[in-house]
mmCIF file of C-alpha atoms and ligand atoms in Angstrom:
data_model
loop_
_atom_site.group_PDB
_atom_site.id
_atom_site.type_symbol
_atom_site.label_atom_id
_atom_site.label_comp_id
_atom_site.label_asym_id
_atom_site.label_seq_id
_atom_site.Cartn_x
_atom_site.Cartn_y
_atom_site.Cartn_z
ATOM 1 C CA MET A 10 0.000 0.000 0.000
ATOM 2 C CA LYS A 11 1.290 3.462 -0.864
ATOM 3 C CA ASP A 12 2.878 5.469 1.979
ATOM 4 C CA CYS A 13 2.331 2.502 4.251
ATOM 5 C CA ASN A 14 5.296 1.481 6.377
ATOM 6 C CA ILE A 15 3.464 -1.116 8.372
ATOM 7 C CA GLN A 16 5.062 -4.506 8.446
ATOM 8 C CA LEU A 17 2.667 -6.747 6.541
ATOM 9 C CA LEU A 18 3.502 -10.281 7.496
ATOM 10 C CA THR A 19 3.234 -12.968 4.901
ATOM 11 C CA SER A 20 2.065 -16.398 5.989
ATOM 12 C CA ASN A 21 5.433 -18.070 5.487
ATOM 13 C CA LYS A 22 7.234 -15.442 7.568
ATOM 14 C CA TYR A 23 4.749 -15.921 10.330
ATOM 15 C CA SER A 24 5.890 -17.835 13.367
ATOM 16 C CA ALA A 25 3.304 -20.096 14.956
ATOM 17 C CA MET A 26 5.119 -19.919 18.272
ATOM 18 C CA LYS A 27 4.697 -16.206 18.615
ATOM 19 C CA ARG A 28 2.278 -15.085 21.289
ATOM 20 C CA TYR A 29 0.344 -11.866 21.462
ATOM 21 C CA ASP A 30 -1.482 -10.011 24.162
ATOM 22 C CA TYR A 31 -4.218 -9.169 21.661
ATOM 23 C CA LEU A 32 -5.359 -10.662 18.397
ATOM 24 C CA LEU A 33 -7.487 -8.009 16.695
ATOM 25 C CA VAL A 34 -9.931 -9.442 14.197
ATOM 26 C CA GLY A 35 -10.766 -6.733 11.649
ATOM 27 C CA ALA A 36 -8.493 -3.870 10.570
ATOM 28 C CA GLY A 37 -11.099 -1.102 10.690
ATOM 29 C CA LEU A 38 -11.130 2.024 12.820
ATOM 30 C CA TYR A 39 -12.181 0.313 16.063
ATOM 31 C CA ASN A 40 -9.295 -2.115 16.106
ATOM 32 C CA ALA A 41 -6.790 0.369 14.688
ATOM 33 C CA VAL A 42 -7.482 2.686 17.658
ATOM 34 C CA PHE A 43 -7.366 -0.210 20.106
ATOM 35 C CA ALA A 44 -4.083 -1.489 18.650
ATOM 36 C CA TYR A 45 -2.563 1.987 18.798
ATOM 37 C CA MET A 46 -3.412 2.382 22.458
ATOM 38 C CA ALA A 47 -2.344 -1.158 23.313
ATOM 39 C CA ARG A 48 0.968 -0.742 21.537
ATOM 40 C CA GLU A 49 1.623 2.492 23.419
ATOM 41 C CA GLN A 50 1.299 0.448 26.618
ATOM 42 C CA GLY A 51 3.806 -2.083 25.339
ATOM 43 C CA LYS A 52 1.213 -4.733 24.441
ATOM 44 C CA ARG A 53 1.935 -7.150 21.612
ATOM 45 C CA CYS A 54 -0.813 -7.007 18.993
ATOM 46 C CA LEU A 55 -1.595 -8.805 15.765
ATOM 47 C CA VAL A 56 -4.285 -7.409 13.464
ATOM 48 C CA ILE A 57 -5.863 -9.666 10.846
ATOM 49 C CA ASP A 58 -8.452 -8.854 8.211
ATOM 50 C CA ARG A 59 -10.078 -10.893 5.483
ATOM 51 C CA ARG A 60 -9.979 -7.981 3.051
ATOM 52 C CA PRO A 61 -6.810 -7.359 1.004
ATOM 53 C CA HIS A 62 -6.213 -3.989 2.667
ATOM 54 C CA LEU A 63 -6.272 -2.273 6.052
ATOM 55 C CA GLY A 64 -8.808 0.351 7.154
ATOM 56 C CA GLY A 65 -12.122 -1.474 6.805
ATOM 57 C CA ASN A 66 -14.750 0.860 5.386
ATOM 58 C CA VAL A 67 -12.643 4.022 5.692
ATOM 59 C CA TYR A 68 -10.115 2.662 3.200
ATOM 60 C CA CYS A 69 -9.321 5.041 0.340
ATOM 61 C CA GLU A 70 -7.826 4.262 -3.040
ATOM 62 C CA CYS A 71 -5.724 6.903 -4.718
ATOM 63 C CA ILE A 72 -7.020 7.361 -8.278
ATOM 64 C CA GLU A 73 -5.588 10.192 -10.399
ATOM 65 C CA GLY A 74 -4.290 11.808 -7.186
ATOM 66 C CA ILE A 75 -7.786 11.778 -5.668
ATOM 67 C CA HIS A 76 -8.487 9.907 -2.418
ATOM 68 C CA VAL A 77 -11.489 7.812 -3.347
ATOM 69 C CA HIS A 78 -13.579 6.625 -0.384
ATOM 70 C CA LYS A 79 -14.049 3.094 -1.680
ATOM 71 C CA TYR A 80 -16.797 2.097 0.756
ATOM 72 C CA GLY A 81 -18.870 5.242 0.883
ATOM 73 C CA PRO A 82 -18.215 8.818 1.958
ATOM 74 C CA HIS A 83 -16.696 9.290 5.410
ATOM 75 C CA ILE A 84 -16.704 12.693 7.043
ATOM 76 C CA PHE A 85 -15.364 12.791 10.559
ATOM 77 C CA HIS A 86 -17.512 14.902 12.860
ATOM 78 C CA THR A 87 -17.540 15.048 16.630
ATOM 79 C CA ASN A 88 -18.324 17.126 19.686
ATOM 80 C CA ASN A 89 -15.725 15.253 21.673
ATOM 81 C CA LYS A 90 -12.552 17.328 21.862
ATOM 82 C CA ALA A 91 -10.524 14.400 23.209
ATOM 83 C CA VAL A 92 -11.493 12.305 20.169
ATOM 84 C CA TRP A 93 -10.796 15.179 17.769
ATOM 85 C CA ASP A 94 -7.390 15.871 19.341
ATOM 86 C CA PHE A 95 -6.558 12.178 19.298
ATOM 87 C CA VAL A 96 -7.204 11.674 15.579
ATOM 88 C CA ASN A 97 -5.508 14.974 14.712
ATOM 89 C CA ARG A 98 -2.393 13.842 16.550
ATOM 90 C CA ILE A 99 -2.198 10.955 14.099
ATOM 91 C CA VAL A 100 -2.891 13.030 10.965
ATOM 92 C CA PRO A 101 -4.073 16.629 10.537
ATOM 93 C CA PHE A 102 -7.692 16.917 9.401
ATOM 94 C CA ASN A 103 -8.779 19.591 6.932
ATOM 95 C CA ARG A 104 -11.762 21.909 7.426
ATOM 96 C CA PHE A 105 -14.107 20.147 4.998
ATOM 97 C CA THR A 106 -17.739 20.872 5.910
ATOM 98 C CA LEU A 107 -20.384 18.655 4.373
ATOM 99 C CA GLN A 108 -23.182 20.478 2.547
ATOM 100 C CA THR A 109 -25.252 17.853 0.805
ATOM 101 C CA VAL A 110 -27.539 18.657 -2.130
ATOM 102 C CA ALA A 111 -30.733 16.656 -2.668
ATOM 103 C CA ASN A 112 -31.912 16.039 -6.212
ATOM 104 C CA TYR A 113 -35.614 15.201 -6.539
ATOM 105 C CA LYS A 114 -36.472 14.599 -10.203
ATOM 106 C CA GLY A 115 -33.990 17.273 -11.276
ATOM 107 C CA HIS A 116 -35.059 19.835 -8.665
ATOM 108 C CA LEU A 117 -32.304 20.697 -6.206
ATOM 109 C CA TYR A 118 -32.723 21.311 -2.461
ATOM 110 C CA ASN A 119 -30.241 22.000 0.308
ATOM 111 C CA LEU A 120 -29.808 19.489 3.086
ATOM 112 C CA PRO A 121 -30.036 19.132 5.993
ATOM 113 C CA PHE A 122 -33.462 20.663 6.513
ATOM 114 C CA ASN A 123 -32.933 24.385 6.991
ATOM 115 C CA MET A 124 -34.220 27.773 5.851
ATOM 116 C CA ASN A 125 -32.755 27.254 2.359
ATOM 117 C CA THR A 126 -34.765 24.035 2.055
ATOM 118 C CA PHE A 127 -37.932 25.657 3.394
ATOM 119 C CA TYR A 128 -37.566 28.654 1.070
ATOM 120 C CA ARG A 129 -37.044 26.359 -1.933
ATOM 121 C CA MET A 130 -40.007 24.187 -0.951
ATOM 122 C CA TRP A 131 -42.561 26.838 0.054
ATOM 123 C CA GLY A 132 -41.089 30.264 -0.713
ATOM 124 C CA VAL A 133 -41.083 31.115 3.008
ATOM 125 C CA GLY A 134 -38.282 33.467 4.006
ATOM 126 C CA THR A 135 -38.522 33.696 7.779
ATOM 127 C CA PRO A 136 -38.268 31.133 10.562
ATOM 128 C CA VAL A 137 -41.751 31.995 11.845
ATOM 129 C CA GLU A 138 -43.318 31.357 8.428
ATOM 130 C CA ALA A 139 -41.411 28.063 8.092
ATOM 131 C CA MET A 140 -42.500 26.902 11.554
ATOM 132 C CA ARG A 141 -46.089 27.813 10.778
ATOM 133 C CA MET A 142 -45.965 25.822 7.548
ATOM 134 C CA ILE A 143 -44.469 22.759 9.208
ATOM 135 C CA LYS A 144 -46.954 22.936 12.072
ATOM 136 C CA SER A 145 -49.837 23.042 9.603
ATOM 137 C CA GLN A 146 -48.493 19.856 7.984
ATOM 138 C CA CYS A 147 -47.923 17.665 10.992
ATOM 139 C CA GLY A 148 -51.232 18.144 12.762
ATOM 140 C CA SER A 149 -52.279 14.502 12.501
ATOM 141 C CA ILE A 150 -49.208 13.213 14.347
ATOM 142 C CA ASP A 151 -49.756 13.354 18.054
ATOM 143 C CA GLY A 152 -47.845 11.775 20.899
ATOM 144 C CA PHE A 153 -44.317 10.460 20.757
ATOM 145 C CA PRO A 154 -43.267 9.356 17.222
ATOM 146 C CA THR A 155 -42.898 5.589 17.171
ATOM 147 C CA ASN A 156 -41.333 5.162 13.739
ATOM 148 C CA LEU A 157 -39.342 7.045 11.107
ATOM 149 C CA GLU A 158 -42.409 8.178 9.169
ATOM 150 C CA GLU A 159 -44.090 9.796 12.196
ATOM 151 C CA GLN A 160 -40.817 11.300 13.343
ATOM 152 C CA ALA A 161 -40.036 12.813 9.926
ATOM 153 C CA ILE A 162 -43.497 14.291 9.412
ATOM 154 C CA SER A 163 -43.532 15.780 12.897
ATOM 155 C CA LEU A 164 -40.151 17.416 12.302
ATOM 156 C CA VAL A 165 -40.547 18.802 8.769
ATOM 157 C CA GLY A 166 -44.106 18.205 7.561
ATOM 158 C CA TYR A 167 -45.586 16.222 4.676
ATOM 159 C CA ASP A 168 -44.106 18.104 1.720
ATOM 160 C CA ILE A 169 -40.509 17.600 2.753
ATOM 161 C CA TYR A 170 -41.231 14.069 3.917
ATOM 162 C CA ASN A 171 -42.678 13.193 0.508
ATOM 163 C CA THR A 172 -39.974 14.958 -1.518
ATOM 164 C CA LEU A 173 -36.762 14.410 0.401
ATOM 165 C CA ILE A 174 -37.290 11.561 2.849
ATOM 166 C CA LYS A 175 -39.850 8.883 2.015
ATOM 167 C CA GLU A 176 -38.563 7.508 -1.277
ATOM 168 C CA TYR A 177 -34.885 7.974 -0.396
ATOM 169 C CA THR A 178 -35.296 6.169 2.908
ATOM 170 C CA GLU A 179 -37.326 3.318 1.446
ATOM 171 C CA LYS A 180 -34.754 2.587 -1.250
ATOM 172 C CA GLN A 181 -31.878 3.067 1.204
ATOM 173 C CA TRP A 182 -33.273 0.604 3.741
ATOM 174 C CA GLY A 183 -35.441 -1.620 1.539
ATOM 175 C CA ARG A 184 -38.477 -1.252 3.782
ATOM 176 C CA ALA A 185 -41.320 1.127 4.531
ATOM 177 C CA CYS A 186 -40.643 4.229 6.635
ATOM 178 C CA HIS A 187 -43.240 3.197 9.199
ATOM 179 C CA GLU A 188 -41.267 -0.024 9.797
ATOM 180 C CA LEU A 189 -38.027 1.814 10.553
ATOM 181 C CA PRO A 190 -36.880 3.260 13.891
ATOM 182 C CA ALA A 191 -37.361 6.997 14.416
ATOM 183 C CA PHE A 192 -33.769 7.653 15.513
ATOM 184 C CA ILE A 193 -32.477 7.197 11.939
ATOM 185 C CA ILE A 194 -33.998 10.460 10.741
ATOM 186 C CA ARG A 195 -32.929 12.305 13.893
ATOM 187 C CA ARG A 196 -29.348 11.950 12.631
ATOM 188 C CA LEU A 197 -30.126 14.912 10.356
ATOM 189 C CA PRO A 198 -30.402 18.386 11.875
ATOM 190 C CA VAL A 199 -33.509 20.507 11.386
ATOM 191 C CA ARG A 200 -32.672 24.183 11.795
ATOM 192 C CA TYR A 201 -34.379 27.495 11.285
ATOM 193 C CA THR A 202 -31.294 29.278 9.974
ATOM 194 C CA TYR A 203 -29.702 29.547 6.531
ATOM 195 C CA ASP A 204 -27.010 27.014 7.399
ATOM 196 C CA ASN A 205 -26.359 24.057 5.088
ATOM 197 C CA ASN A 206 -23.829 22.299 7.337
ATOM 198 C CA TYR A 207 -24.946 18.643 7.434
ATOM 199 C CA PHE A 208 -23.726 18.210 11.013
ATOM 200 C CA ASN A 209 -24.154 20.135 14.249
ATOM 201 C CA ASP A 210 -20.849 18.991 15.723
ATOM 202 C CA LEU A 211 -18.132 21.411 16.809
ATOM 203 C CA TYR A 212 -15.381 19.618 14.872
ATOM 204 C CA GLN A 213 -15.530 18.278 11.316
ATOM 205 C CA GLY A 214 -13.133 17.349 8.513
ATOM 206 C CA VAL A 215 -11.368 14.578 6.609
ATOM 207 C CA PRO A 216 -7.706 13.614 7.023
ATOM 208 C CA GLU A 217 -5.328 15.549 4.811
ATOM 209 C CA GLY A 218 -4.051 12.957 2.359
ATOM 210 C CA GLY A 219 -6.956 10.574 2.970
ATOM 211 C CA TYR A 220 -8.032 8.043 5.601
ATOM 212 C CA ASN A 221 -5.225 5.586 4.885
ATOM 213 C CA ARG A 222 -2.875 8.011 6.600
ATOM 214 C CA LEU A 223 -5.018 7.812 9.734
ATOM 215 C CA ILE A 224 -5.134 4.015 9.683
ATOM 216 C CA ASN A 225 -1.453 3.664 8.799
ATOM 217 C CA GLY A 226 -0.556 6.080 11.580
ATOM 218 C CA LEU A 227 -2.612 4.140 14.104
ATOM 219 C CA LEU A 228 -1.175 0.819 12.996
ATOM 220 C CA GLN A 229 2.411 2.000 12.678
ATOM 221 C CA GLY A 230 4.647 -0.688 14.167
ATOM 222 C CA VAL A 231 1.749 -3.131 14.654
ATOM 223 C CA GLU A 232 1.883 -6.496 12.932
ATOM 224 C CA CYS A 233 -0.907 -6.850 10.390
ATOM 225 C CA LEU A 234 -2.082 -9.624 8.105
ATOM 226 C CA THR A 235 -4.486 -8.942 5.261
ATOM 227 C CA SER A 236 -6.476 -11.424 3.103
ATOM 228 C CA CYS A 237 -6.648 -13.542 6.207
ATOM 229 C CA ASP A 238 -9.954 -15.025 7.333
ATOM 230 C CA TYR A 239 -10.208 -15.572 11.105
ATOM 231 C CA PHE A 240 -12.963 -18.165 10.752
ATOM 232 C CA GLU A 241 -10.925 -20.395 8.454
ATOM 233 C CA LYS A 242 -8.497 -21.159 11.302
ATOM 234 C CA LYS A 243 -10.261 -19.848 14.393
ATOM 235 C CA PRO A 244 -8.805 -22.354 16.903
ATOM 236 C CA TYR A 245 -5.307 -21.525 15.700
ATOM 237 C CA TRP A 246 -5.783 -17.757 15.912
ATOM 238 C CA ASP A 247 -7.409 -18.083 19.314
ATOM 239 C CA SER A 248 -4.390 -20.051 20.534
ATOM 240 C CA ILE A 249 -1.787 -17.405 19.784
ATOM 241 C CA ALA A 250 -3.158 -14.507 21.816
ATOM 242 C CA ASP A 251 -4.312 -13.976 25.381
ATOM 243 C CA LYS A 252 -7.301 -11.933 24.269
ATOM 244 C CA ILE A 253 -9.252 -11.415 21.079
ATOM 245 C CA VAL A 254 -10.768 -8.092 20.024
ATOM 246 C CA TYR A 255 -13.462 -8.938 17.520
ATOM 247 C CA SER A 256 -14.941 -6.183 15.351
ATOM 248 C CA GLY A 257 -16.806 -8.332 12.822
ATOM 249 C CA ALA A 258 -20.508 -9.189 12.727
ATOM 250 C CA ILE A 259 -21.616 -10.657 16.050
ATOM 251 C CA ASP A 260 -24.014 -13.201 14.517
ATOM 252 C CA GLU A 261 -21.244 -14.519 12.276
ATOM 253 C CA TYR A 262 -18.989 -14.975 15.318
ATOM 254 C CA PHE A 263 -21.553 -17.339 16.808
ATOM 255 C CA GLY A 264 -22.119 -19.204 13.547
ATOM 256 C CA TYR A 265 -25.622 -17.680 13.184
ATOM 257 C CA VAL A 266 -26.886 -20.234 15.749
ATOM 258 C CA HIS A 267 -29.924 -18.096 16.543
ATOM 259 C CA GLY A 268 -30.409 -16.913 12.948
ATOM 260 C CA HIS A 269 -29.202 -13.949 10.935
ATOM 261 C CA LEU A 270 -29.271 -10.349 11.968
ATOM 262 C CA GLU A 271 -30.363 -8.149 9.090
ATOM 263 C CA TYR A 272 -28.045 -5.635 7.479
ATOM 264 C CA ARG A 273 -28.259 -3.300 4.534
ATOM 265 C CA SER A 274 -25.548 -3.667 1.953
ATOM 266 C CA LEU A 275 -24.224 -1.369 -0.755
ATOM 267 C CA ARG A 276 -22.756 -1.589 -4.236
ATOM 268 C CA PHE A 277 -20.358 1.085 -5.434
ATOM 269 C CA VAL A 278 -19.624 2.000 -9.047
ATOM 270 C CA HIS A 279 -16.566 4.224 -9.432
ATOM 271 C CA ASN A 280 -16.168 6.254 -12.636
ATOM 272 C CA ILE A 281 -13.328 8.465 -13.797
ATOM 273 C CA HIS A 282 -14.480 11.521 -15.771
ATOM 274 C CA GLN A 283 -12.176 13.532 -18.030
ATOM 275 C CA THR A 284 -13.553 16.790 -16.770
ATOM 276 C CA GLY A 285 -12.749 18.953 -13.758
ATOM 277 C CA ASN A 286 -15.968 19.129 -11.799
ATOM 278 C CA VAL A 287 -19.070 17.036 -12.432
ATOM 279 C CA GLN A 288 -21.517 17.952 -9.683
ATOM 280 C CA GLY A 289 -19.992 20.897 -7.791
ATOM 281 C CA CYS A 290 -20.364 19.252 -4.392
ATOM 282 C CA ALA A 291 -19.068 16.190 -2.558
ATOM 283 C CA ILE A 292 -22.409 14.390 -2.115
ATOM 284 C CA MET A 293 -25.616 14.599 -4.103
ATOM 285 C CA ASN A 294 -28.587 12.556 -2.847
ATOM 286 C CA TYR A 295 -31.217 11.296 -5.302
ATOM 287 C CA THR A 296 -34.386 11.304 -3.267
ATOM 288 C CA ASP A 297 -36.860 9.868 -5.801
ATOM 289 C CA ASN A 298 -37.531 6.160 -6.138
ATOM 290 C CA ALA A 299 -37.191 6.019 -9.939
ATOM 291 C CA THR A 300 -33.432 6.575 -9.587
ATOM 292 C CA PRO A 301 -31.991 3.228 -8.464
ATOM 293 C CA TYR A 302 -29.070 4.708 -6.534
ATOM 294 C CA THR A 303 -29.147 6.855 -3.394
ATOM 295 C CA ARG A 304 -26.205 9.164 -3.912
ATOM 296 C CA THR A 305 -23.253 10.176 -6.041
ATOM 297 C CA VAL A 306 -19.992 11.150 -4.412
ATOM 298 C CA GLU A 307 -17.397 13.350 -6.131
ATOM 299 C CA HIS A 308 -14.338 12.699 -4.013
ATOM 300 C CA LYS A 309 -12.062 15.566 -4.999
ATOM 301 C CA HIS A 310 -14.309 17.983 -3.096
ATOM 302 C CA PHE A 311 -13.277 16.385 0.215
ATOM 303 C CA ASP A 312 -9.745 17.495 -0.444
ATOM 304 C CA ILE A 313 -10.341 21.200 -0.018
ATOM 305 C CA ASN A 314 -6.740 21.963 0.929
ATOM 306 C CA ASN A 315 -5.337 20.481 -2.244
ATOM 307 C CA ARG A 316 -5.988 23.099 -4.932
ATOM 308 C CA PRO A 317 -3.995 21.372 -7.722
ATOM 309 C CA VAL A 318 -6.179 18.268 -7.356
ATOM 310 C CA GLN A 319 -9.312 20.398 -7.210
ATOM 311 C CA GLU A 320 -8.261 22.150 -10.358
ATOM 312 C CA SER A 321 -7.101 19.007 -12.209
ATOM 313 C CA PRO A 322 -9.086 18.136 -15.353
ATOM 314 C CA VAL A 323 -10.017 14.686 -14.028
ATOM 315 C CA THR A 324 -12.529 13.693 -11.375
ATOM 316 C CA VAL A 325 -13.832 10.475 -9.806
ATOM 317 C CA VAL A 326 -17.521 10.016 -9.056
ATOM 318 C CA THR A 327 -18.936 7.047 -7.167
ATOM 319 C CA THR A 328 -22.539 5.966 -7.527
ATOM 320 C CA GLU A 329 -23.896 4.212 -4.449
ATOM 321 C CA TYR A 330 -26.613 1.585 -4.856
ATOM 322 C CA PRO A 331 -28.331 0.140 -1.789
ATOM 323 C CA VAL A 332 -28.712 -3.638 -2.020
ATOM 324 C CA GLN A 333 -30.264 -6.353 0.035
ATOM 325 C CA TRP A 334 -27.706 -8.034 2.252
ATOM 326 C CA ILE A 335 -27.214 -11.744 1.793
ATOM 327 C CA LYS A 336 -24.621 -13.939 3.453
ATOM 328 C CA GLY A 337 -21.184 -13.361 1.950
ATOM 329 C CA GLN A 338 -21.837 -9.726 1.130
ATOM 330 C CA GLU A 339 -20.353 -6.804 3.052
ATOM 331 C CA PRO A 340 -22.788 -5.730 5.825
ATOM 332 C CA TYR A 341 -22.825 -1.913 6.088
ATOM 333 C CA TYR A 342 -25.811 -0.794 8.108
ATOM 334 C CA PRO A 343 -27.442 -2.649 11.010
ATOM 335 C CA ILE A 344 -31.229 -2.563 10.718
ATOM 336 C CA ASN A 345 -32.139 -1.734 14.306
ATOM 337 C CA ASP A 346 -35.816 -2.637 14.332
ATOM 338 C CA ASP A 347 -37.360 -4.524 17.269
ATOM 339 C CA ARG A 348 -36.861 -7.995 15.831
ATOM 340 C CA ASN A 349 -33.181 -7.437 15.091
ATOM 341 C CA ASN A 350 -32.528 -5.658 18.383
ATOM 342 C CA ARG A 351 -34.023 -8.607 20.275
ATOM 343 C CA LEU A 352 -31.904 -11.063 18.313
ATOM 344 C CA TYR A 353 -28.844 -8.927 18.939
ATOM 345 C CA GLU A 354 -29.541 -9.056 22.689
ATOM 346 C CA THR A 355 -29.492 -12.851 22.473
ATOM 347 C CA TYR A 356 -26.091 -12.749 20.820
ATOM 348 C CA ARG A 357 -24.882 -10.087 23.242
ATOM 349 C CA ALA A 358 -25.726 -12.349 26.169
ATOM 350 C CA MET A 359 -23.579 -15.036 24.546
ATOM 351 C CA ALA A 360 -20.799 -12.494 23.957
ATOM 352 C CA VAL A 361 -20.710 -11.556 27.640
ATOM 353 C CA ARG A 362 -19.879 -15.166 28.450
ATOM 354 C CA GLU A 363 -16.876 -15.197 26.073
ATOM 355 C CA GLN A 364 -14.356 -14.238 28.732
ATOM 356 C CA ARG A 365 -11.355 -13.812 26.427
ATOM 357 C CA VAL A 366 -13.137 -11.906 23.681
ATOM 358 C CA LEU A 367 -14.002 -8.210 23.477
ATOM 359 C CA PHE A 368 -16.693 -7.279 20.943
ATOM 360 C CA GLY A 369 -16.597 -3.754 19.542
ATOM 361 C CA GLY A 370 -17.553 -1.533 16.613
ATOM 362 C CA ARG A 371 -20.553 -1.108 14.319
ATOM 363 C CA LEU A 372 -20.901 -4.779 13.408
ATOM 364 C CA ALA A 373 -19.990 -6.423 16.705
ATOM 365 C CA GLU A 374 -22.274 -4.078 18.681
ATOM 366 C CA TYR A 375 -24.933 -3.920 15.941
ATOM 367 C CA LYS A 376 -25.184 -0.134 16.273
ATOM 368 C CA TYR A 377 -25.404 2.644 13.694
ATOM 369 C CA TYR A 378 -22.169 4.195 14.975
ATOM 370 C CA ASP A 379 -20.462 7.221 13.485
ATOM 371 C CA MET A 380 -16.676 7.261 13.384
ATOM 372 C CA THR A 381 -16.464 9.393 16.506
ATOM 373 C CA ASP A 382 -18.480 6.784 18.447
ATOM 374 C CA VAL A 383 -16.175 4.059 17.208
ATOM 375 C CA VAL A 384 -13.044 5.943 18.289
ATOM 376 C CA GLU A 385 -14.545 6.872 21.648
ATOM 377 C CA GLN A 386 -15.779 3.348 22.396
ATOM 378 C CA SER A 387 -12.468 1.819 21.417
ATOM 379 C CA MET A 388 -10.467 4.245 23.568
ATOM 380 C CA LYS A 389 -12.750 3.548 26.536
ATOM 381 C CA ARG A 390 -12.541 -0.183 26.018
ATOM 382 C CA PHE A 391 -8.783 -0.149 26.090
ATOM 383 C CA GLU A 392 -8.719 2.145 29.130
ATOM 384 C CA ASN A 393 -10.864 -0.448 30.921
ATOM 385 C CA GLU A 394 -8.256 -3.044 30.078
ATOM 386 C CA ILE A 395 -5.469 -1.324 32.013
HETATM 387 N N1 UDP B 20 -32.269 10.701 4.705
HETATM 388 C C1 UDP B 20 -33.293 11.069 3.859
HETATM 389 N N2 UDP B 20 -33.016 11.829 2.764
HETATM 390 C C2 UDP B 20 -31.771 12.254 2.479
HETATM 391 C C3 UDP B 20 -30.719 11.907 3.350
HETATM 392 C C4 UDP B 20 -31.002 11.107 4.447
HETATM 393 O O1 UDP B 20 -34.436 10.696 4.076
HETATM 394 O O2 UDP B 20 -31.568 12.932 1.457
HETATM 395 C C5 UDP B 20 -32.585 9.833 5.844
HETATM 396 C C6 UDP B 20 -32.477 8.357 5.462
HETATM 397 O O3 UDP B 20 -33.452 7.630 6.176
HETATM 398 C C7 UDP B 20 -31.085 8.004 5.934
HETATM 399 C C8 UDP B 20 -31.020 8.799 7.221
HETATM 400 O O4 UDP B 20 -31.689 10.035 6.901
HETATM 401 O O5 UDP B 20 -30.936 6.634 6.140
HETATM 402 C C9 UDP B 20 -29.642 9.076 7.719
HETATM 403 O O6 UDP B 20 -28.901 9.753 6.727
HETATM 404 P P1 UDP B 20 -27.316 9.882 6.805
HETATM 405 O O7 UDP B 20 -26.899 10.869 5.789
HETATM 406 O O8 UDP B 20 -26.903 10.111 8.213
HETATM 407 O O9 UDP B 20 -26.885 8.423 6.336
HETATM 408 P P2 UDP B 20 -25.416 7.789 6.118
HETATM 409 O O10 UDP B 20 -24.504 8.891 5.704
HETATM 410 O O11 UDP B 20 -25.050 7.133 7.410
HETATM 411 O O12 UDP B 20 -25.642 6.794 5.038
#
């Protein structure tokens, strides 16, 4: 891997006698943070991953000098200064601020839901007028919203729900909005100001030079094996370390004995365009259901500090298609409805009894974590270890 000075062990160099304090299964952000902290305390760690590269879903591929987020756009945002300082000690982050544009049948709206959106939708120019309009549209929802549909309508009214939320959400998740948990839509701010920042957090950016620099910095000096499937030789891997940190899917760990948890998967199509700027923003969401993909990502816009790349005549755009998850595919999003949450609790009870194994990260905890949550949880978990 470019600019990677991690020692990648090959199988024949590997010594079966070697013992580790921690075997980390999965080379994503959770385990990279854990390994960094463990190594600082003099612990011996081995990281293995079944993919051919490190970094899990934050992995970037450099195409035409552009850091392409191969598994979907990742923008680091946090309110936690300790987390922000920690990641910035590894690699400086730029001041990228996400301002997503929604495209509904060729009509463009600003996201998240703010005065620009309300003006575009209804021609209302003041917060009071916007509030009045929304209130008039959510009259039928009373009490505490119990699903995504009720939550969305009560926050922004029917017009925005029908134009920017319903069809996007149903293709993204593959199920009806009234079958999805309300918290998913609360990820997006609703504000009565002309502010298109997608996040409310104090700190936001992407690593200068891409996410591989973050992962490589965290894993500097840590032994790592890629293209290496833990489950193919689980007893062997378990025998070489005192503890295992497992960041894969929890149901897979237990051989799906109680059945499958449901996930949403994605398919990415990356295209190089011989032109400087295709869409004028990093992320454009397609919120109608006739368009089979959810969003297009033009990666060069993340790299705001790198003017030559911005001005280069080439650009890379990724089209992101949501797909039904089936065994063997990459699981991206946990579907935290009641059935899945109950099943997860069954697996979690089993996990608690695995004395030598720590379970952490989006897949092992079956939670819709952002990167900041992953870093914070991993730091805390290691601190509990010492
Ligand atoms: N969402 C929507 N319309 C949009 C963008 C998001 O309805 O244009 C909803 C959708 O249900 C989505 C959720 O908000 O799953 C969370 O969006 P976010 O951008 O946080 O998703 P992520 O970046 O994690 O895929």
